[in-house]
């Protein structure tokens, strides 16, 4: 099991989109009311996400996506999560095609304007663990990777948004020490 930083290549972004991004959003779509994907074929969704992810990776030095890979014969019940060192600088590059992608976390820096008295924040954009690997500690290790990324980028806080009806995620984040500090509201424009 290893954590790698996703490189800004089309092949890497497309593999990520197909193996992790689409299953993540299909899971959210099934459990979070306001998270329906567009009614388009999977291939179109993957192509659109590939292009979007490449733009983020190429244009924003502080944007990163980290993926977790396992060997082809890995048994989720025997996941060697302790082998995942969140402090490891995690080399850039997608693991070989013989390894399955099973989890990811994306991060970006929210730099504080000088007129405010708060530290820069590392924003955890998305985090996902394939269903068969949930409960193994991978999400905890990915949050450790995000914290290491925050230190590397000299950010003093981690921040994230979570859907209010995603109770499992909320419980995980609260257990990891996150606290609510702002309430985000939306409404339809009529």
PDB file of C-alpha atoms in Angstrom:
ATOM      1  CA  UNK A   1       0.000   0.000   0.000  1.00  0.00           C
ATOM      2  CA  UNK A   2       1.375   3.404  -0.920  1.00  0.00           C
ATOM      3  CA  UNK A   3       0.397   7.071  -1.150  1.00  0.00           C
ATOM      4  CA  UNK A   4       1.431   8.931  -4.295  1.00  0.00           C
ATOM      5  CA  UNK A   5       0.925  12.498  -5.448  1.00  0.00           C
ATOM      6  CA  UNK A   6      -1.053  12.602  -8.689  1.00  0.00           C
ATOM      7  CA  UNK A   7       1.038  14.069 -11.518  1.00  0.00           C
ATOM      8  CA  UNK A   8      -0.378  16.548 -14.036  1.00  0.00           C
ATOM      9  CA  UNK A   9      -0.546  14.093 -16.930  1.00  0.00           C
ATOM     10  CA  UNK A  10      -3.584  13.132 -18.940  1.00  0.00           C
ATOM     11  CA  UNK A  11      -3.099   9.401 -18.353  1.00  0.00           C
ATOM     12  CA  UNK A  12      -2.820   9.868 -14.582  1.00  0.00           C
ATOM     13  CA  UNK A  13      -5.822  12.214 -14.386  1.00  0.00           C
ATOM     14  CA  UNK A  14      -7.952   9.893 -16.520  1.00  0.00           C
ATOM     15  CA  UNK A  15      -7.048   6.848 -14.410  1.00  0.00           C
ATOM     16  CA  UNK A  16      -7.839   8.812 -11.234  1.00  0.00           C
ATOM     17  CA  UNK A  17     -11.189  10.007 -12.662  1.00  0.00           C
ATOM     18  CA  UNK A  18     -12.287   6.511 -13.670  1.00  0.00           C
ATOM     19  CA  UNK A  19     -11.004   4.580 -10.647  1.00  0.00           C
ATOM     20  CA  UNK A  20     -11.677   7.066  -7.830  1.00  0.00           C
ATOM     21  CA  UNK A  21     -13.493  10.259  -8.771  1.00  0.00           C
ATOM     22  CA  UNK A  22     -16.507   8.642 -10.473  1.00  0.00           C
ATOM     23  CA  UNK A  23     -17.064   5.972  -7.755  1.00  0.00           C
ATOM     24  CA  UNK A  24     -16.735   8.711  -5.100  1.00  0.00           C
ATOM     25  CA  UNK A  25     -19.398  10.835  -6.729  1.00  0.00           C
ATOM     26  CA  UNK A  26     -21.660   7.836  -7.401  1.00  0.00           C
ATOM     27  CA  UNK A  27     -21.462   7.042  -3.661  1.00  0.00           C
ATOM     28  CA  UNK A  28     -22.263  10.663  -2.754  1.00  0.00           C
ATOM     29  CA  UNK A  29     -25.081  10.756  -5.278  1.00  0.00           C
ATOM     30  CA  UNK A  30     -26.658   7.754  -3.535  1.00  0.00           C
ATOM     31  CA  UNK A  31     -26.381   9.160  -0.021  1.00  0.00           C
ATOM     32  CA  UNK A  32     -26.391  12.968  -0.245  1.00  0.00           C
ATOM     33  CA  UNK A  33     -29.560  14.614  -1.527  1.00  0.00           C
ATOM     34  CA  UNK A  34     -27.932  17.562  -3.297  1.00  0.00           C
ATOM     35  CA  UNK A  35     -25.145  15.651  -5.017  1.00  0.00           C
ATOM     36  CA  UNK A  36     -26.605  14.292  -8.253  1.00  0.00           C
ATOM     37  CA  UNK A  37     -24.251  13.978 -11.215  1.00  0.00           C
ATOM     38  CA  UNK A  38     -25.301  15.249 -14.632  1.00  0.00           C
ATOM     39  CA  UNK A  39     -27.275  12.727 -16.663  1.00  0.00           C
ATOM     40  CA  UNK A  40     -24.428  11.937 -19.048  1.00  0.00           C
ATOM     41  CA  UNK A  41     -22.581   8.724 -19.922  1.00  0.00           C
ATOM     42  CA  UNK A  42     -19.749   7.805 -17.564  1.00  0.00           C
ATOM     43  CA  UNK A  43     -17.191   8.305 -20.350  1.00  0.00           C
ATOM     44  CA  UNK A  44     -18.269  11.952 -20.727  1.00  0.00           C
ATOM     45  CA  UNK A  45     -18.129  12.524 -16.968  1.00  0.00           C
ATOM     46  CA  UNK A  46     -14.650  10.985 -16.792  1.00  0.00           C
ATOM     47  CA  UNK A  47     -13.435  13.091 -19.740  1.00  0.00           C
ATOM     48  CA  UNK A  48     -14.805  16.287 -18.189  1.00  0.00           C
ATOM     49  CA  UNK A  49     -13.247  15.496 -14.797  1.00  0.00           C
ATOM     50  CA  UNK A  50      -9.926  14.599 -16.431  1.00  0.00           C
ATOM     51  CA  UNK A  51      -9.777  18.005 -18.125  1.00  0.00           C
ATOM     52  CA  UNK A  52     -10.890  19.808 -14.946  1.00  0.00           C
ATOM     53  CA  UNK A  53      -8.336  17.970 -12.759  1.00  0.00           C
ATOM     54  CA  UNK A  54      -5.520  18.630 -15.228  1.00  0.00           C
ATOM     55  CA  UNK A  55      -6.309  22.347 -15.198  1.00  0.00           C
ATOM     56  CA  UNK A  56      -6.177  22.379 -11.384  1.00  0.00           C
ATOM     57  CA  UNK A  57      -2.926  20.440 -11.233  1.00  0.00           C
ATOM     58  CA  UNK A  58      -1.233  22.498 -13.952  1.00  0.00           C
ATOM     59  CA  UNK A  59      -2.398  25.971 -12.963  1.00  0.00           C
ATOM     60  CA  UNK A  60      -2.284  25.864  -9.155  1.00  0.00           C
ATOM     61  CA  UNK A  61       1.025  24.976  -7.510  1.00  0.00           C
ATOM     62  CA  UNK A  62      -0.717  24.681  -4.155  1.00  0.00           C
ATOM     63  CA  UNK A  63      -3.383  22.229  -5.393  1.00  0.00           C
ATOM     64  CA  UNK A  64      -2.599  18.549  -4.880  1.00  0.00           C
ATOM     65  CA  UNK A  65      -4.333  15.197  -5.170  1.00  0.00           C
ATOM     66  CA  UNK A  66      -2.959  12.192  -3.298  1.00  0.00           C
ATOM     67  CA  UNK A  67      -3.934   8.605  -4.224  1.00  0.00           C
ATOM     68  CA  UNK A  68      -3.602   5.343  -2.309  1.00  0.00           C
ATOM     69  CA  UNK A  69      -2.696   2.231  -4.293  1.00  0.00           C
ATOM     70  CA  UNK A  70      -2.644  -1.432  -3.358  1.00  0.00           C
ATOM     71  CA  UNK A  71      -1.330  -4.544  -5.057  1.00  0.00           C
ATOM     72  CA  UNK A  72      -3.691  -6.460  -7.338  1.00  0.00           C
ATOM     73  CA  UNK A  73      -4.141  -9.271  -4.818  1.00  0.00           C
ATOM     74  CA  UNK A  74      -4.568  -7.024  -1.773  1.00  0.00           C
ATOM     75  CA  UNK A  75      -7.076  -8.163   0.807  1.00  0.00           C
ATOM     76  CA  UNK A  76      -8.930  -5.184   2.339  1.00  0.00           C
ATOM     77  CA  UNK A  77      -9.276  -7.045   5.641  1.00  0.00           C
ATOM     78  CA  UNK A  78      -5.488  -7.254   5.809  1.00  0.00           C
ATOM     79  CA  UNK A  79      -4.764  -3.720   4.594  1.00  0.00           C
ATOM     80  CA  UNK A  80      -1.323  -2.681   5.801  1.00  0.00           C
ATOM     81  CA  UNK A  81      -2.440   0.828   6.682  1.00  0.00           C
ATOM     82  CA  UNK A  82       0.373   1.133   9.189  1.00  0.00           C
ATOM     83  CA  UNK A  83       2.722   1.036   6.193  1.00  0.00           C
ATOM     84  CA  UNK A  84       1.246   4.357   5.014  1.00  0.00           C
ATOM     85  CA  UNK A  85       3.445   7.024   6.526  1.00  0.00           C
ATOM     86  CA  UNK A  86       1.544  10.337   6.295  1.00  0.00           C
ATOM     87  CA  UNK A  87       4.826  12.209   6.825  1.00  0.00           C
ATOM     88  CA  UNK A  88       6.405  10.521   3.800  1.00  0.00           C
ATOM     89  CA  UNK A  89       6.785  13.124   1.051  1.00  0.00           C
ATOM     90  CA  UNK A  90       4.829  10.754  -1.219  1.00  0.00           C
ATOM     91  CA  UNK A  91       6.539  10.704  -4.590  1.00  0.00           C
ATOM     92  CA  UNK A  92       4.798  12.255  -7.562  1.00  0.00           C
ATOM     93  CA  UNK A  93       3.566   9.641  -9.993  1.00  0.00           C
ATOM     94  CA  UNK A  94       0.723   7.232 -10.439  1.00  0.00           C
ATOM     95  CA  UNK A  95       1.453   3.744  -9.181  1.00  0.00           C
ATOM     96  CA  UNK A  96       1.931   1.143 -11.880  1.00  0.00           C
ATOM     97  CA  UNK A  97      -1.032  -0.260 -13.765  1.00  0.00           C
ATOM     98  CA  UNK A  98      -0.688  -3.476 -11.749  1.00  0.00           C
ATOM     99  CA  UNK A  99      -1.784  -1.592  -8.613  1.00  0.00           C
ATOM    100  CA  UNK A 100      -5.396  -0.645  -7.832  1.00  0.00           C
ATOM    101  CA  UNK A 101      -6.309   2.888  -6.764  1.00  0.00           C
ATOM    102  CA  UNK A 102      -8.494   2.660  -3.629  1.00  0.00           C
ATOM    103  CA  UNK A 103      -8.543   6.113  -2.022  1.00  0.00           C
ATOM    104  CA  UNK A 104      -7.688   9.772  -2.495  1.00  0.00           C
ATOM    105  CA  UNK A 105      -7.594  13.181  -0.854  1.00  0.00           C
ATOM    106  CA  UNK A 106      -7.286  16.552  -2.572  1.00  0.00           C
ATOM    107  CA  UNK A 107      -5.876  19.686  -0.956  1.00  0.00           C
ATOM    108  CA  UNK A 108      -5.342  23.342  -1.769  1.00  0.00           C
ATOM    109  CA  UNK A 109      -4.104  26.403   0.088  1.00  0.00           C
ATOM    110  CA  UNK A 110      -6.487  29.145   1.236  1.00  0.00           C
ATOM    111  CA  UNK A 111      -3.991  31.958   1.685  1.00  0.00           C
ATOM    112  CA  UNK A 112      -5.037  34.557   4.223  1.00  0.00           C
ATOM    113  CA  UNK A 113      -4.987  38.179   3.065  1.00  0.00           C
ATOM    114  CA  UNK A 114      -2.603  40.290   5.156  1.00  0.00           C
ATOM    115  CA  UNK A 115      -5.504  42.368   6.526  1.00  0.00           C
ATOM    116  CA  UNK A 116      -6.800  39.414   8.571  1.00  0.00           C
ATOM    117  CA  UNK A 117      -5.281  37.850  11.645  1.00  0.00           C
ATOM    118  CA  UNK A 118      -5.482  34.140  10.904  1.00  0.00           C
ATOM    119  CA  UNK A 119      -3.090  31.567   9.500  1.00  0.00           C
ATOM    120  CA  UNK A 120      -3.208  30.236   5.964  1.00  0.00           C
ATOM    121  CA  UNK A 121      -5.439  27.162   5.762  1.00  0.00           C
ATOM    122  CA  UNK A 122      -5.025  23.973   3.838  1.00  0.00           C
ATOM    123  CA  UNK A 123      -8.428  23.056   2.429  1.00  0.00           C
ATOM    124  CA  UNK A 124      -9.294  19.385   2.151  1.00  0.00           C
ATOM    125  CA  UNK A 125     -11.412  19.425  -0.991  1.00  0.00           C
ATOM    126  CA  UNK A 126     -12.440  15.775  -1.212  1.00  0.00           C
ATOM    127  CA  UNK A 127     -11.564  12.545   0.518  1.00  0.00           C
ATOM    128  CA  UNK A 128     -12.719   9.099  -0.563  1.00  0.00           C
ATOM    129  CA  UNK A 129     -11.989   5.493   0.348  1.00  0.00           C
ATOM    130  CA  UNK A 130     -13.392   2.627  -1.757  1.00  0.00           C
ATOM    131  CA  UNK A 131     -16.106   0.771   0.115  1.00  0.00           C
ATOM    132  CA  UNK A 132     -14.106  -2.433   0.559  1.00  0.00           C
ATOM    133  CA  UNK A 133     -11.308  -0.451   2.301  1.00  0.00           C
ATOM    134  CA  UNK A 134     -13.503   1.597   4.645  1.00  0.00           C
ATOM    135  CA  UNK A 135     -12.826   1.043   8.317  1.00  0.00           C
ATOM    136  CA  UNK A 136      -9.179   0.120   7.689  1.00  0.00           C
ATOM    137  CA  UNK A 137      -7.688   3.468   8.754  1.00  0.00           C
ATOM    138  CA  UNK A 138      -6.907   4.717   5.255  1.00  0.00           C
ATOM    139  CA  UNK A 139      -9.023   7.866   5.700  1.00  0.00           C
ATOM    140  CA  UNK A 140      -7.173   8.647   8.929  1.00  0.00           C
ATOM    141  CA  UNK A 141      -3.849   8.229   7.099  1.00  0.00           C
ATOM    142  CA  UNK A 142      -5.028  10.471   4.265  1.00  0.00           C
ATOM    143  CA  UNK A 143      -5.937  13.154   6.792  1.00  0.00           C
ATOM    144  CA  UNK A 144      -2.419  12.722   8.163  1.00  0.00           C
ATOM    145  CA  UNK A 145      -1.106  13.241   4.636  1.00  0.00           C
ATOM    146  CA  UNK A 146      -3.208  16.436   4.424  1.00  0.00           C
ATOM    147  CA  UNK A 147      -1.765  17.642   7.745  1.00  0.00           C
ATOM    148  CA  UNK A 148       1.766  16.931   6.483  1.00  0.00           C
ATOM    149  CA  UNK A 149       0.903  18.861   3.316  1.00  0.00           C
ATOM    150  CA  UNK A 150      -0.300  21.758   5.482  1.00  0.00           C
ATOM    151  CA  UNK A 151       3.012  21.826   7.317  1.00  0.00           C
ATOM    152  CA  UNK A 152       4.950  21.606   4.024  1.00  0.00           C
ATOM    153  CA  UNK A 153       2.988  24.573   2.667  1.00  0.00           C
ATOM    154  CA  UNK A 154       3.255  26.495   5.962  1.00  0.00           C
ATOM    155  CA  UNK A 155      -0.470  26.442   6.705  1.00  0.00           C
ATOM    156  CA  UNK A 156      -1.582  26.694  10.316  1.00  0.00           C
ATOM    157  CA  UNK A 157      -5.037  25.125   9.949  1.00  0.00           C
ATOM    158  CA  UNK A 158      -6.935  22.457   8.051  1.00  0.00           C
ATOM    159  CA  UNK A 159     -10.400  23.330   6.723  1.00  0.00           C
ATOM    160  CA  UNK A 160     -13.064  21.376   4.880  1.00  0.00           C
ATOM    161  CA  UNK A 161     -16.708  21.487   3.882  1.00  0.00           C
ATOM    162  CA  UNK A 162     -19.047  18.558   4.369  1.00  0.00           C
ATOM    163  CA  UNK A 163     -22.630  18.023   3.261  1.00  0.00           C
ATOM    164  CA  UNK A 164     -25.000  18.307   6.243  1.00  0.00           C
ATOM    165  CA  UNK A 165     -26.668  14.990   5.400  1.00  0.00           C
ATOM    166  CA  UNK A 166     -23.391  13.063   5.110  1.00  0.00           C
ATOM    167  CA  UNK A 167     -23.527  11.828   8.690  1.00  0.00           C
ATOM    168  CA  UNK A 168     -20.729   9.261   8.323  1.00  0.00           C
ATOM    169  CA  UNK A 169     -18.289  11.926   7.074  1.00  0.00           C
ATOM    170  CA  UNK A 170     -19.336  14.401   9.769  1.00  0.00           C
ATOM    171  CA  UNK A 171     -18.719  11.799  12.479  1.00  0.00           C
ATOM    172  CA  UNK A 172     -15.298  10.986  10.996  1.00  0.00           C
ATOM    173  CA  UNK A 173     -14.255  14.658  10.830  1.00  0.00           C
ATOM    174  CA  UNK A 174     -15.479  15.418  14.351  1.00  0.00           C
ATOM    175  CA  UNK A 175     -13.616  12.355  15.628  1.00  0.00           C
ATOM    176  CA  UNK A 176     -10.502  13.716  13.861  1.00  0.00           C
ATOM    177  CA  UNK A 177     -10.808  16.975  15.840  1.00  0.00           C
ATOM    178  CA  UNK A 178     -12.578  19.245  13.348  1.00  0.00           C
ATOM    179  CA  UNK A 179     -15.053  21.757  14.770  1.00  0.00           C
ATOM    180  CA  UNK A 180     -17.733  23.836  13.060  1.00  0.00           C
ATOM    181  CA  UNK A 181     -16.758  27.456  12.638  1.00  0.00           C
ATOM    182  CA  UNK A 182     -19.095  28.701   9.928  1.00  0.00           C
ATOM    183  CA  UNK A 183     -22.464  27.772   8.527  1.00  0.00           C
ATOM    184  CA  UNK A 184     -22.864  27.886   4.769  1.00  0.00           C
ATOM    185  CA  UNK A 185     -26.337  28.648   3.387  1.00  0.00           C
ATOM    186  CA  UNK A 186     -27.690  28.339  -0.152  1.00  0.00           C
ATOM    187  CA  UNK A 187     -30.975  29.025  -1.927  1.00  0.00           C
ATOM    188  CA  UNK A 188     -32.378  28.816  -5.409  1.00  0.00           C
ATOM    189  CA  UNK A 189     -32.469  31.973  -7.515  1.00  0.00           C
ATOM    190  CA  UNK A 190     -36.012  32.695  -8.630  1.00  0.00           C
TER     191      UNK A 190
END
